[in-house]
mmCIF file of C-alpha atoms and ligand atoms in Angstrom:
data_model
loop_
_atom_site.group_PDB
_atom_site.id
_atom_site.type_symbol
_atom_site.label_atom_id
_atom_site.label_comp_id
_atom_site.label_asym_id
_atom_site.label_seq_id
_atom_site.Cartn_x
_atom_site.Cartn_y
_atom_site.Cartn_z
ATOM 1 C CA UNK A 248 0.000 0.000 0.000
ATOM 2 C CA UNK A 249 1.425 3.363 -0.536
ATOM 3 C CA UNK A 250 1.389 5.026 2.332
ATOM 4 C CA UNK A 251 3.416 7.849 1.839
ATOM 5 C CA UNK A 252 3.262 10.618 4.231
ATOM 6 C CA UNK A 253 1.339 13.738 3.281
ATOM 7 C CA UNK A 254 2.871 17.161 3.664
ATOM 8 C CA UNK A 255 0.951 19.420 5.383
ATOM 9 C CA UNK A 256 3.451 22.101 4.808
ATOM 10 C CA UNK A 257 2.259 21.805 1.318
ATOM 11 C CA UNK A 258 -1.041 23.147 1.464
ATOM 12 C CA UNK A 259 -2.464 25.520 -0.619
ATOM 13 C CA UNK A 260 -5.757 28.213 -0.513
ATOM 14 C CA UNK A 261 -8.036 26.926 -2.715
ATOM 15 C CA UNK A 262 -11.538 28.243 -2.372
ATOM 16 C CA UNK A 263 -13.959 30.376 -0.523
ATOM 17 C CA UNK A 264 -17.465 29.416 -0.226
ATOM 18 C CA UNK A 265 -20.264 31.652 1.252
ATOM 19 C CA UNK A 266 -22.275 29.439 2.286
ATOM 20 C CA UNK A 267 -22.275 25.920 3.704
ATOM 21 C CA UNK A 268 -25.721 25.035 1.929
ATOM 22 C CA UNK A 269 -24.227 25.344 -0.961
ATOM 23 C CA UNK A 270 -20.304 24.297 -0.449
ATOM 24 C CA UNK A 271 -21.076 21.464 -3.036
ATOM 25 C CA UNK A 272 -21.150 23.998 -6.097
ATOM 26 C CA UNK A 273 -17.778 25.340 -5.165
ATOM 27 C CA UNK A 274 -15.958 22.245 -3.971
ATOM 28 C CA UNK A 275 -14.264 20.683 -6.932
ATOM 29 C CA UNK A 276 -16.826 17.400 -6.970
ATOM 30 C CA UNK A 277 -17.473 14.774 -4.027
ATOM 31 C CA UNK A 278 -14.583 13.001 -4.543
ATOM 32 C CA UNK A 279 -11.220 12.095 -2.907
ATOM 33 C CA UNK A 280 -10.497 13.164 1.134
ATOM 34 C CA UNK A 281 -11.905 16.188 2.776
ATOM 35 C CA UNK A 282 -11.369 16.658 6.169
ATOM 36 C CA UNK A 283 -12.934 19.383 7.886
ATOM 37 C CA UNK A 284 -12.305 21.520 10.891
ATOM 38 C CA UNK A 285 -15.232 22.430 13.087
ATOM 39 C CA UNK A 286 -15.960 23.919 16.274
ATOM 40 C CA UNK A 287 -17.290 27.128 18.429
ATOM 41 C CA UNK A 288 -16.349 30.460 17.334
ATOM 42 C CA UNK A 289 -12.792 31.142 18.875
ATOM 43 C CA UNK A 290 -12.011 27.973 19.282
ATOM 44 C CA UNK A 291 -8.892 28.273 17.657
ATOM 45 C CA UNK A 292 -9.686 26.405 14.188
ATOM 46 C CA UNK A 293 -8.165 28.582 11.880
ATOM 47 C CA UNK A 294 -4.967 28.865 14.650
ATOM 48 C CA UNK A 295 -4.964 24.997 14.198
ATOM 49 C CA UNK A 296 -4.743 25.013 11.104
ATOM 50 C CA UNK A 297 -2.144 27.400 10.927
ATOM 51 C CA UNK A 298 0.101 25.809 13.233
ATOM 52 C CA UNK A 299 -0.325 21.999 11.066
ATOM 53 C CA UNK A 300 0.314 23.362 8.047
ATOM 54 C CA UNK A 301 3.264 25.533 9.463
ATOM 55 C CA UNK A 302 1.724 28.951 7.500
ATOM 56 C CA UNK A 303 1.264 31.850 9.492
ATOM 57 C CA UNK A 304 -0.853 33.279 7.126
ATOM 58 C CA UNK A 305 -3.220 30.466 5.278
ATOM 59 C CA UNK A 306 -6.335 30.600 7.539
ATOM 60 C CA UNK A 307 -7.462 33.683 8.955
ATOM 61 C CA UNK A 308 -7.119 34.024 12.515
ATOM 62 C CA UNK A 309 -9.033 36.613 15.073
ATOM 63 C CA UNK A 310 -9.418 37.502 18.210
ATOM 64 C CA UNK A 311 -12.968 38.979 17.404
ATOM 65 C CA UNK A 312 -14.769 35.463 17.632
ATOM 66 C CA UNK A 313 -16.871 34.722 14.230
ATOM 67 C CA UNK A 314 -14.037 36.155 12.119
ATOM 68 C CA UNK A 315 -14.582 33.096 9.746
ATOM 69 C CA UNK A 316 -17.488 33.415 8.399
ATOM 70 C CA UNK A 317 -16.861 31.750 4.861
ATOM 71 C CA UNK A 318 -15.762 28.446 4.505
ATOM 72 C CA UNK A 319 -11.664 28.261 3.187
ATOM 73 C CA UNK A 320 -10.509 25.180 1.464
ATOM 74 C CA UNK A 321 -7.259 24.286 1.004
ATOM 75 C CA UNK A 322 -5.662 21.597 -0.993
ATOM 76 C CA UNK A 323 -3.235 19.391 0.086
ATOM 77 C CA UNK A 324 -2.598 17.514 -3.385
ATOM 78 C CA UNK A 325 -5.082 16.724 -6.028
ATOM 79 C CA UNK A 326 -6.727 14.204 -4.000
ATOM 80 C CA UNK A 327 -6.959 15.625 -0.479
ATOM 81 C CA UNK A 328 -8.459 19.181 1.064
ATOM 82 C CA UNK A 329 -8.643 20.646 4.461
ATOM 83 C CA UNK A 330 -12.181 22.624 4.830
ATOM 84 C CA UNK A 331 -12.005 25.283 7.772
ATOM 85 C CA UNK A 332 -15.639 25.490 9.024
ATOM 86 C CA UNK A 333 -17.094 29.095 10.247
ATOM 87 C CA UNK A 334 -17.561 29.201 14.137
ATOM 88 C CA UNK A 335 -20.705 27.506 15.402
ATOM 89 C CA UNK A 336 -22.344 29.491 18.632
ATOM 90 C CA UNK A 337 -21.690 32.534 17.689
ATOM 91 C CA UNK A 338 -23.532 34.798 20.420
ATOM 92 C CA UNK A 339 -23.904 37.454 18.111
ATOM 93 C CA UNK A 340 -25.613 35.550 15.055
ATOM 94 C CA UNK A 341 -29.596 35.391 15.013
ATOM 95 C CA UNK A 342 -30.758 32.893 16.247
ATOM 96 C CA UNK A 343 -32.767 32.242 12.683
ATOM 97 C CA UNK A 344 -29.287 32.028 11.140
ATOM 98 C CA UNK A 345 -27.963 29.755 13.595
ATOM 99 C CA UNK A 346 -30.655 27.153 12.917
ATOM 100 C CA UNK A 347 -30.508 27.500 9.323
ATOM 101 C CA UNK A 348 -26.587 26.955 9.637
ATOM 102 C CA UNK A 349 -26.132 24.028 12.113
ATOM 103 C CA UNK A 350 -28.965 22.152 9.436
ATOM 104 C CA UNK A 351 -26.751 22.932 6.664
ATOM 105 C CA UNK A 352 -23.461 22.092 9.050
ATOM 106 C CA UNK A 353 -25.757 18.241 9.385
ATOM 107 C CA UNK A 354 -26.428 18.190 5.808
ATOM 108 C CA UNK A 355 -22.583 18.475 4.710
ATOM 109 C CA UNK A 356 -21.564 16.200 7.643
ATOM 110 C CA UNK A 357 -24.229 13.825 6.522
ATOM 111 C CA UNK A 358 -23.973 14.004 2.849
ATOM 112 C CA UNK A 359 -20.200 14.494 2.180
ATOM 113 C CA UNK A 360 -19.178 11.605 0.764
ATOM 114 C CA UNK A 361 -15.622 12.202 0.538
ATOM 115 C CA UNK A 362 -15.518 13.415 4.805
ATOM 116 C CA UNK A 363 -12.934 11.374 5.722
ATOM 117 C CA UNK A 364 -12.874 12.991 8.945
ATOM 118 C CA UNK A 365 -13.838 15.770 11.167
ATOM 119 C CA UNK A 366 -11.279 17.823 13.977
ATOM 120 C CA UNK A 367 -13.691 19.113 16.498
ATOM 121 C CA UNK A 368 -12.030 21.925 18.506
ATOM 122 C CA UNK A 369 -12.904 22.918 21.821
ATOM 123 C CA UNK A 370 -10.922 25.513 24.207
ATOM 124 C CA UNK A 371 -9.713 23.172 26.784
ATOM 125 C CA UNK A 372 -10.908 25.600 29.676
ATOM 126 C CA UNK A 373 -14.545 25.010 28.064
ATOM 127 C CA UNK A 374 -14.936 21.685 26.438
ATOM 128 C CA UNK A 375 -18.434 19.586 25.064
ATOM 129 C CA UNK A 376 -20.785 21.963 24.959
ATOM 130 C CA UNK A 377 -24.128 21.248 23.530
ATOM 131 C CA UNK A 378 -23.479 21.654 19.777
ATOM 132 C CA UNK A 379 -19.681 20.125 20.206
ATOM 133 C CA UNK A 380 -21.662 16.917 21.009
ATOM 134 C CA UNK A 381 -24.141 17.429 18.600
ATOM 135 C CA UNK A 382 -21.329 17.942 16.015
ATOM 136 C CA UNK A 383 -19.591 14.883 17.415
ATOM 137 C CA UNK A 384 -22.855 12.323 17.524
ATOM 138 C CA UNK A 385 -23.794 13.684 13.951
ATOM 139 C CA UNK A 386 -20.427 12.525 12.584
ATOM 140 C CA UNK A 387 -19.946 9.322 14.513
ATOM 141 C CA UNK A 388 -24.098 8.483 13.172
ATOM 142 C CA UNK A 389 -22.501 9.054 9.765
ATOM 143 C CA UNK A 390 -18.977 6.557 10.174
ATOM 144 C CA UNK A 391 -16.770 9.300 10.139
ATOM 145 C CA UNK A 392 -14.082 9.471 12.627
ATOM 146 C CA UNK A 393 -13.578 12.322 14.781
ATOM 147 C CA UNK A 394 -10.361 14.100 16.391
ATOM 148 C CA UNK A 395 -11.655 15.963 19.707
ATOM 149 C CA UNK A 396 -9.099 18.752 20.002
ATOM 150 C CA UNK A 397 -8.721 20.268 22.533
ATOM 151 C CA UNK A 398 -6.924 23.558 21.939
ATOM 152 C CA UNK A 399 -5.153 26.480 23.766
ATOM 153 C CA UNK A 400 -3.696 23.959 25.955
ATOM 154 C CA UNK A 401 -1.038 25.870 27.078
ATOM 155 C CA UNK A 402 -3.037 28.034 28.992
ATOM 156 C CA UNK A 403 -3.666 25.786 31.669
ATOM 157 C CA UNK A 404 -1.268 23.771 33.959
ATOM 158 C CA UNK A 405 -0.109 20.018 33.337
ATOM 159 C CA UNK A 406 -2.235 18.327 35.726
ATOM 160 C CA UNK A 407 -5.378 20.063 35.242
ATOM 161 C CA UNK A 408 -4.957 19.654 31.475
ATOM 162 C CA UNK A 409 -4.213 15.933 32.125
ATOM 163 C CA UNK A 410 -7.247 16.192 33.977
ATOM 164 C CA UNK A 411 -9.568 17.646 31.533
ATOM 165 C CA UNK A 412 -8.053 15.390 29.187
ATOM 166 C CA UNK A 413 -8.557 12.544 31.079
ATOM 167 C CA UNK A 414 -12.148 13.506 31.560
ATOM 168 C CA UNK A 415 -13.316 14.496 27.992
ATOM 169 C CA UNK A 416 -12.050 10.370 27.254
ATOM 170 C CA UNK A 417 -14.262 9.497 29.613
ATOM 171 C CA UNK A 418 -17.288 11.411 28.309
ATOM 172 C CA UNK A 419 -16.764 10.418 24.827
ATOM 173 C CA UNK A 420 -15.715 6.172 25.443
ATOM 174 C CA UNK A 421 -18.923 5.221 24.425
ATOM 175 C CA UNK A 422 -18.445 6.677 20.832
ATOM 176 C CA UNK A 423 -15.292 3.642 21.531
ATOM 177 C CA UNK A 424 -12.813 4.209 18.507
ATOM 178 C CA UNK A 425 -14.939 6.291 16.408
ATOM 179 C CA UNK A 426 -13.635 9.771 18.413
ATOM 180 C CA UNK A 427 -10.151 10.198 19.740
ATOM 181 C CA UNK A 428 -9.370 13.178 21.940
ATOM 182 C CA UNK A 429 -6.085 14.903 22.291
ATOM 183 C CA UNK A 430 -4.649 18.125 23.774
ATOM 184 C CA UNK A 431 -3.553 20.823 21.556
ATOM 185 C CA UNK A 432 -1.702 24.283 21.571
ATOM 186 C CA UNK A 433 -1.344 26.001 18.024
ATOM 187 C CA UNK A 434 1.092 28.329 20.022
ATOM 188 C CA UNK A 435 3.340 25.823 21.832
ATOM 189 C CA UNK A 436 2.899 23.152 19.053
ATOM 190 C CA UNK A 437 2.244 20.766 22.066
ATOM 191 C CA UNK A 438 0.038 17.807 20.244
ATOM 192 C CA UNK A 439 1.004 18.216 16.586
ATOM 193 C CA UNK A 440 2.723 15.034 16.025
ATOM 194 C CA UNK A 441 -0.102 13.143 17.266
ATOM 195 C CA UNK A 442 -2.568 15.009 14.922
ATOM 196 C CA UNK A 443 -0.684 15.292 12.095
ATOM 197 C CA UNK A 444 -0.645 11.466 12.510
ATOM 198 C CA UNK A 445 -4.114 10.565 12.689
ATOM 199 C CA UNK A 446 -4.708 13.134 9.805
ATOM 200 C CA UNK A 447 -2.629 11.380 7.844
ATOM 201 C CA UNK A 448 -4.181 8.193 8.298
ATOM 202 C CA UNK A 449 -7.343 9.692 7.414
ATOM 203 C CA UNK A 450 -5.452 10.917 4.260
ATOM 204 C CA UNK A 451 -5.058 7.265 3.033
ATOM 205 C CA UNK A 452 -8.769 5.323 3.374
ATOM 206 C CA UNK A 453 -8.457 2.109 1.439
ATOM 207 C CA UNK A 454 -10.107 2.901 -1.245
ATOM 208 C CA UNK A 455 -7.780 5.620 -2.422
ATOM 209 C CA UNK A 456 -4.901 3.869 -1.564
ATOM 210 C CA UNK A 457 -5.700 0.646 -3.964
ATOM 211 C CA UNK A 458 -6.871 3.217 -6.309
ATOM 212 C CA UNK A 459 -3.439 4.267 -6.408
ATOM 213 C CA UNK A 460 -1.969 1.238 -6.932
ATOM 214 C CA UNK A 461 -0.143 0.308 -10.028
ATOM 215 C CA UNK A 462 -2.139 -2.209 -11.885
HETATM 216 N N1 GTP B 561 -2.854 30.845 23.954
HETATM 217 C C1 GTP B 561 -3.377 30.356 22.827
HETATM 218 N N2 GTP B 561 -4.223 31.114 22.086
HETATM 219 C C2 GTP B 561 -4.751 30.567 20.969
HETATM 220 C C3 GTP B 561 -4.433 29.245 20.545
HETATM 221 N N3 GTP B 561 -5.131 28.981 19.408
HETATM 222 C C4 GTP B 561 -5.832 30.101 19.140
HETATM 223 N N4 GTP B 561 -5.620 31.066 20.060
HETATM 224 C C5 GTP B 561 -6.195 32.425 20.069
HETATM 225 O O1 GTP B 561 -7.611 32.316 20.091
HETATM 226 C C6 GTP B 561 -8.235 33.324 19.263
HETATM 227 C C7 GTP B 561 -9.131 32.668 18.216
HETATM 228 O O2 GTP B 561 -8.349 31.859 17.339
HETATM 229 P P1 GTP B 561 -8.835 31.497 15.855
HETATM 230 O O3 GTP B 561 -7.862 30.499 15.348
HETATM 231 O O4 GTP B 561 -9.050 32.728 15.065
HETATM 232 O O5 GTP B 561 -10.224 30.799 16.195
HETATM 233 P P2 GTP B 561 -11.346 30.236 15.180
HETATM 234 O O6 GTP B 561 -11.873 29.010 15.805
HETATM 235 O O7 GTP B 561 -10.782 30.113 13.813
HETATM 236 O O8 GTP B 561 -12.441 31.395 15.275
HETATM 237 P P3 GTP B 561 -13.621 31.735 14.213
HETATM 238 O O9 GTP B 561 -13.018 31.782 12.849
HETATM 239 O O10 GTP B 561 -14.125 33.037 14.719
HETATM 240 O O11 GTP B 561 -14.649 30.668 14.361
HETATM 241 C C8 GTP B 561 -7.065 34.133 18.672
HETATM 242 O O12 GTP B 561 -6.864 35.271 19.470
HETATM 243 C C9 GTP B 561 -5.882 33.167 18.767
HETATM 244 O O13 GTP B 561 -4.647 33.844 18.855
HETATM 245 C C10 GTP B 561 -3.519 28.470 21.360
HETATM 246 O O14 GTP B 561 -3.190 27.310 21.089
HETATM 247 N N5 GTP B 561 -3.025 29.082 22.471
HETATM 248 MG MG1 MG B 562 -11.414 30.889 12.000
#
Protein backbone atom coordinates (compact mmCIF):
# COMPACT_ATOMS: atom_id res chain seq x y z
CA UNK A 1 0.00 0.00 0.00
CA UNK A 2 1.43 3.36 -0.54
CA UNK A 3 1.39 5.03 2.33
CA UNK A 4 3.42 7.85 1.84
CA UNK A 5 3.26 10.62 4.23
CA UNK A 6 1.34 13.74 3.28
CA UNK A 7 2.87 17.16 3.66
CA UNK A 8 0.95 19.42 5.38
CA UNK A 9 3.45 22.10 4.81
CA UNK A 10 2.26 21.80 1.32
CA UNK A 11 -1.04 23.15 1.46
CA UNK A 12 -2.46 25.52 -0.62
CA UNK A 13 -5.76 28.21 -0.51
CA UNK A 14 -8.04 26.93 -2.72
CA UNK A 15 -11.54 28.24 -2.37
CA UNK A 16 -13.96 30.38 -0.52
CA UNK A 17 -17.47 29.42 -0.23
CA UNK A 18 -20.26 31.65 1.25
CA UNK A 19 -22.28 29.44 2.29
CA UNK A 20 -22.28 25.92 3.70
CA UNK A 21 -25.72 25.04 1.93
CA UNK A 22 -24.23 25.34 -0.96
CA UNK A 23 -20.30 24.30 -0.45
CA UNK A 24 -21.08 21.46 -3.04
CA UNK A 25 -21.15 24.00 -6.10
CA UNK A 26 -17.78 25.34 -5.17
CA UNK A 27 -15.96 22.25 -3.97
CA UNK A 28 -14.26 20.68 -6.93
CA UNK A 29 -16.83 17.40 -6.97
CA UNK A 30 -17.47 14.77 -4.03
CA UNK A 31 -14.58 13.00 -4.54
CA UNK A 32 -11.22 12.10 -2.91
CA UNK A 33 -10.50 13.16 1.13
CA UNK A 34 -11.90 16.19 2.78
CA UNK A 35 -11.37 16.66 6.17
CA UNK A 36 -12.93 19.38 7.89
CA UNK A 37 -12.31 21.52 10.89
CA UNK A 38 -15.23 22.43 13.09
CA UNK A 39 -15.96 23.92 16.27
CA UNK A 40 -17.29 27.13 18.43
CA UNK A 41 -16.35 30.46 17.33
CA UNK A 42 -12.79 31.14 18.87
CA UNK A 43 -12.01 27.97 19.28
CA UNK A 44 -8.89 28.27 17.66
CA UNK A 45 -9.69 26.40 14.19
CA UNK A 46 -8.16 28.58 11.88
CA UNK A 47 -4.97 28.86 14.65
CA UNK A 48 -4.96 25.00 14.20
CA UNK A 49 -4.74 25.01 11.10
CA UNK A 50 -2.14 27.40 10.93
CA UNK A 51 0.10 25.81 13.23
CA UNK A 52 -0.32 22.00 11.07
CA UNK A 53 0.31 23.36 8.05
CA UNK A 54 3.26 25.53 9.46
CA UNK A 55 1.72 28.95 7.50
CA UNK A 56 1.26 31.85 9.49
CA UNK A 57 -0.85 33.28 7.13
CA UNK A 58 -3.22 30.47 5.28
CA UNK A 59 -6.34 30.60 7.54
CA UNK A 60 -7.46 33.68 8.95
CA UNK A 61 -7.12 34.02 12.51
CA UNK A 62 -9.03 36.61 15.07
CA UNK A 63 -9.42 37.50 18.21
CA UNK A 64 -12.97 38.98 17.40
CA UNK A 65 -14.77 35.46 17.63
CA UNK A 66 -16.87 34.72 14.23
CA UNK A 67 -14.04 36.16 12.12
CA UNK A 68 -14.58 33.10 9.75
CA UNK A 69 -17.49 33.42 8.40
CA UNK A 70 -16.86 31.75 4.86
CA UNK A 71 -15.76 28.45 4.51
CA UNK A 72 -11.66 28.26 3.19
CA UNK A 73 -10.51 25.18 1.46
CA UNK A 74 -7.26 24.29 1.00
CA UNK A 75 -5.66 21.60 -0.99
CA UNK A 76 -3.24 19.39 0.09
CA UNK A 77 -2.60 17.51 -3.38
CA UNK A 78 -5.08 16.72 -6.03
CA UNK A 79 -6.73 14.20 -4.00
CA UNK A 80 -6.96 15.62 -0.48
CA UNK A 81 -8.46 19.18 1.06
CA UNK A 82 -8.64 20.65 4.46
CA UNK A 83 -12.18 22.62 4.83
CA UNK A 84 -12.00 25.28 7.77
CA UNK A 85 -15.64 25.49 9.02
CA UNK A 86 -17.09 29.10 10.25
CA UNK A 87 -17.56 29.20 14.14
CA UNK A 88 -20.70 27.51 15.40
CA UNK A 89 -22.34 29.49 18.63
CA UNK A 90 -21.69 32.53 17.69
CA UNK A 91 -23.53 34.80 20.42
CA UNK A 92 -23.90 37.45 18.11
CA UNK A 93 -25.61 35.55 15.06
CA UNK A 94 -29.60 35.39 15.01
CA UNK A 95 -30.76 32.89 16.25
CA UNK A 96 -32.77 32.24 12.68
CA UNK A 97 -29.29 32.03 11.14
CA UNK A 98 -27.96 29.76 13.60
CA UNK A 99 -30.65 27.15 12.92
CA UNK A 100 -30.51 27.50 9.32
CA UNK A 101 -26.59 26.95 9.64
CA UNK A 102 -26.13 24.03 12.11
CA UNK A 103 -28.97 22.15 9.44
CA UNK A 104 -26.75 22.93 6.66
CA UNK A 105 -23.46 22.09 9.05
CA UNK A 106 -25.76 18.24 9.39
CA UNK A 107 -26.43 18.19 5.81
CA UNK A 108 -22.58 18.48 4.71
CA UNK A 109 -21.56 16.20 7.64
CA UNK A 110 -24.23 13.82 6.52
CA UNK A 111 -23.97 14.00 2.85
CA UNK A 112 -20.20 14.49 2.18
CA UNK A 113 -19.18 11.60 0.76
CA UNK A 114 -15.62 12.20 0.54
CA UNK A 115 -15.52 13.41 4.81
CA UNK A 116 -12.93 11.37 5.72
CA UNK A 117 -12.87 12.99 8.94
CA UNK A 118 -13.84 15.77 11.17
CA UNK A 119 -11.28 17.82 13.98
CA UNK A 120 -13.69 19.11 16.50
CA UNK A 121 -12.03 21.92 18.51
CA UNK A 122 -12.90 22.92 21.82
CA UNK A 123 -10.92 25.51 24.21
CA UNK A 124 -9.71 23.17 26.78
CA UNK A 125 -10.91 25.60 29.68
CA UNK A 126 -14.55 25.01 28.06
CA UNK A 127 -14.94 21.68 26.44
CA UNK A 128 -18.43 19.59 25.06
CA UNK A 129 -20.79 21.96 24.96
CA UNK A 130 -24.13 21.25 23.53
CA UNK A 131 -23.48 21.65 19.78
CA UNK A 132 -19.68 20.12 20.21
CA UNK A 133 -21.66 16.92 21.01
CA UNK A 134 -24.14 17.43 18.60
CA UNK A 135 -21.33 17.94 16.01
CA UNK A 136 -19.59 14.88 17.42
CA UNK A 137 -22.85 12.32 17.52
CA UNK A 138 -23.79 13.68 13.95
CA UNK A 139 -20.43 12.52 12.58
CA UNK A 140 -19.95 9.32 14.51
CA UNK A 141 -24.10 8.48 13.17
CA UNK A 142 -22.50 9.05 9.76
CA UNK A 143 -18.98 6.56 10.17
CA UNK A 144 -16.77 9.30 10.14
CA UNK A 145 -14.08 9.47 12.63
CA UNK A 146 -13.58 12.32 14.78
CA UNK A 147 -10.36 14.10 16.39
CA UNK A 148 -11.65 15.96 19.71
CA UNK A 149 -9.10 18.75 20.00
CA UNK A 150 -8.72 20.27 22.53
CA UNK A 151 -6.92 23.56 21.94
CA UNK A 152 -5.15 26.48 23.77
CA UNK A 153 -3.70 23.96 25.95
CA UNK A 154 -1.04 25.87 27.08
CA UNK A 155 -3.04 28.03 28.99
CA UNK A 156 -3.67 25.79 31.67
CA UNK A 157 -1.27 23.77 33.96
CA UNK A 158 -0.11 20.02 33.34
CA UNK A 159 -2.23 18.33 35.73
CA UNK A 160 -5.38 20.06 35.24
CA UNK A 161 -4.96 19.65 31.48
CA UNK A 162 -4.21 15.93 32.12
CA UNK A 163 -7.25 16.19 33.98
CA UNK A 164 -9.57 17.65 31.53
CA UNK A 165 -8.05 15.39 29.19
CA UNK A 166 -8.56 12.54 31.08
CA UNK A 167 -12.15 13.51 31.56
CA UNK A 168 -13.32 14.50 27.99
CA UNK A 169 -12.05 10.37 27.25
CA UNK A 170 -14.26 9.50 29.61
CA UNK A 171 -17.29 11.41 28.31
CA UNK A 172 -16.76 10.42 24.83
CA UNK A 173 -15.72 6.17 25.44
CA UNK A 174 -18.92 5.22 24.43
CA UNK A 175 -18.44 6.68 20.83
CA UNK A 176 -15.29 3.64 21.53
CA UNK A 177 -12.81 4.21 18.51
CA UNK A 178 -14.94 6.29 16.41
CA UNK A 179 -13.63 9.77 18.41
CA UNK A 180 -10.15 10.20 19.74
CA UNK A 181 -9.37 13.18 21.94
CA UNK A 182 -6.08 14.90 22.29
CA UNK A 183 -4.65 18.13 23.77
CA UNK A 184 -3.55 20.82 21.56
CA UNK A 185 -1.70 24.28 21.57
CA UNK A 186 -1.34 26.00 18.02
CA UNK A 187 1.09 28.33 20.02
CA UNK A 188 3.34 25.82 21.83
CA UNK A 189 2.90 23.15 19.05
CA UNK A 190 2.24 20.77 22.07
CA UNK A 191 0.04 17.81 20.24
CA UNK A 192 1.00 18.22 16.59
CA UNK A 193 2.72 15.03 16.02
CA UNK A 194 -0.10 13.14 17.27
CA UNK A 195 -2.57 15.01 14.92
CA UNK A 196 -0.68 15.29 12.10
CA UNK A 197 -0.65 11.47 12.51
CA UNK A 198 -4.11 10.56 12.69
CA UNK A 199 -4.71 13.13 9.80
CA UNK A 200 -2.63 11.38 7.84
CA UNK A 201 -4.18 8.19 8.30
CA UNK A 202 -7.34 9.69 7.41
CA UNK A 203 -5.45 10.92 4.26
CA UNK A 204 -5.06 7.27 3.03
CA UNK A 205 -8.77 5.32 3.37
CA UNK A 206 -8.46 2.11 1.44
CA UNK A 207 -10.11 2.90 -1.25
CA UNK A 208 -7.78 5.62 -2.42
CA UNK A 209 -4.90 3.87 -1.56
CA UNK A 210 -5.70 0.65 -3.96
CA UNK A 211 -6.87 3.22 -6.31
CA UNK A 212 -3.44 4.27 -6.41
CA UNK A 213 -1.97 1.24 -6.93
CA UNK A 214 -0.14 0.31 -10.03
CA UNK A 215 -2.14 -2.21 -11.89
N1 LIG B 1 -2.85 30.85 23.95
C1 LIG B 1 -3.38 30.36 22.83
N2 LIG B 1 -4.22 31.11 22.09
C2 LIG B 1 -4.75 30.57 20.97
C3 LIG B 1 -4.43 29.25 20.54
N3 LIG B 1 -5.13 28.98 19.41
C4 LIG B 1 -5.83 30.10 19.14
N4 LIG B 1 -5.62 31.07 20.06
C5 LIG B 1 -6.19 32.42 20.07
O1 LIG B 1 -7.61 32.32 20.09
C6 LIG B 1 -8.23 33.32 19.26
C7 LIG B 1 -9.13 32.67 18.22
O2 LIG B 1 -8.35 31.86 17.34
P1 LIG B 1 -8.83 31.50 15.85
O3 LIG B 1 -7.86 30.50 15.35
O4 LIG B 1 -9.05 32.73 15.07
O5 LIG B 1 -10.22 30.80 16.19
P2 LIG B 1 -11.35 30.24 15.18
O6 LIG B 1 -11.87 29.01 15.80
O7 LIG B 1 -10.78 30.11 13.81
O8 LIG B 1 -12.44 31.40 15.28
P3 LIG B 1 -13.62 31.73 14.21
O9 LIG B 1 -13.02 31.78 12.85
O10 LIG B 1 -14.12 33.04 14.72
O11 LIG B 1 -14.65 30.67 14.36
C8 LIG B 1 -7.06 34.13 18.67
O12 LIG B 1 -6.86 35.27 19.47
C9 LIG B 1 -5.88 33.17 18.77
O13 LIG B 1 -4.65 33.84 18.86
C10 LIG B 1 -3.52 28.47 21.36
O14 LIG B 1 -3.19 27.31 21.09
N5 LIG B 1 -3.03 29.08 22.47
MG1 LIG C 1 -11.41 30.89 12.00
Amino acid sequence: MSESRIDFRQAKFLISAPDIAHLDEYLPGDVGVEIAFAGRSNAGKSSALNALTEQKGLARTSKTPGRTQLINVFSLDADRRLVDLPGYGFAKVPLAMKIKWQAALGEYLQKRACLSGVVVLMDIRHPLKDLDLQMIEWAVASEIPVLALLTKADKLAQSAKMKTVNKVRKDLAEFGDWVSVEPFSSTKGTGKPKVLNILNGWCHPQWLTEADKPE
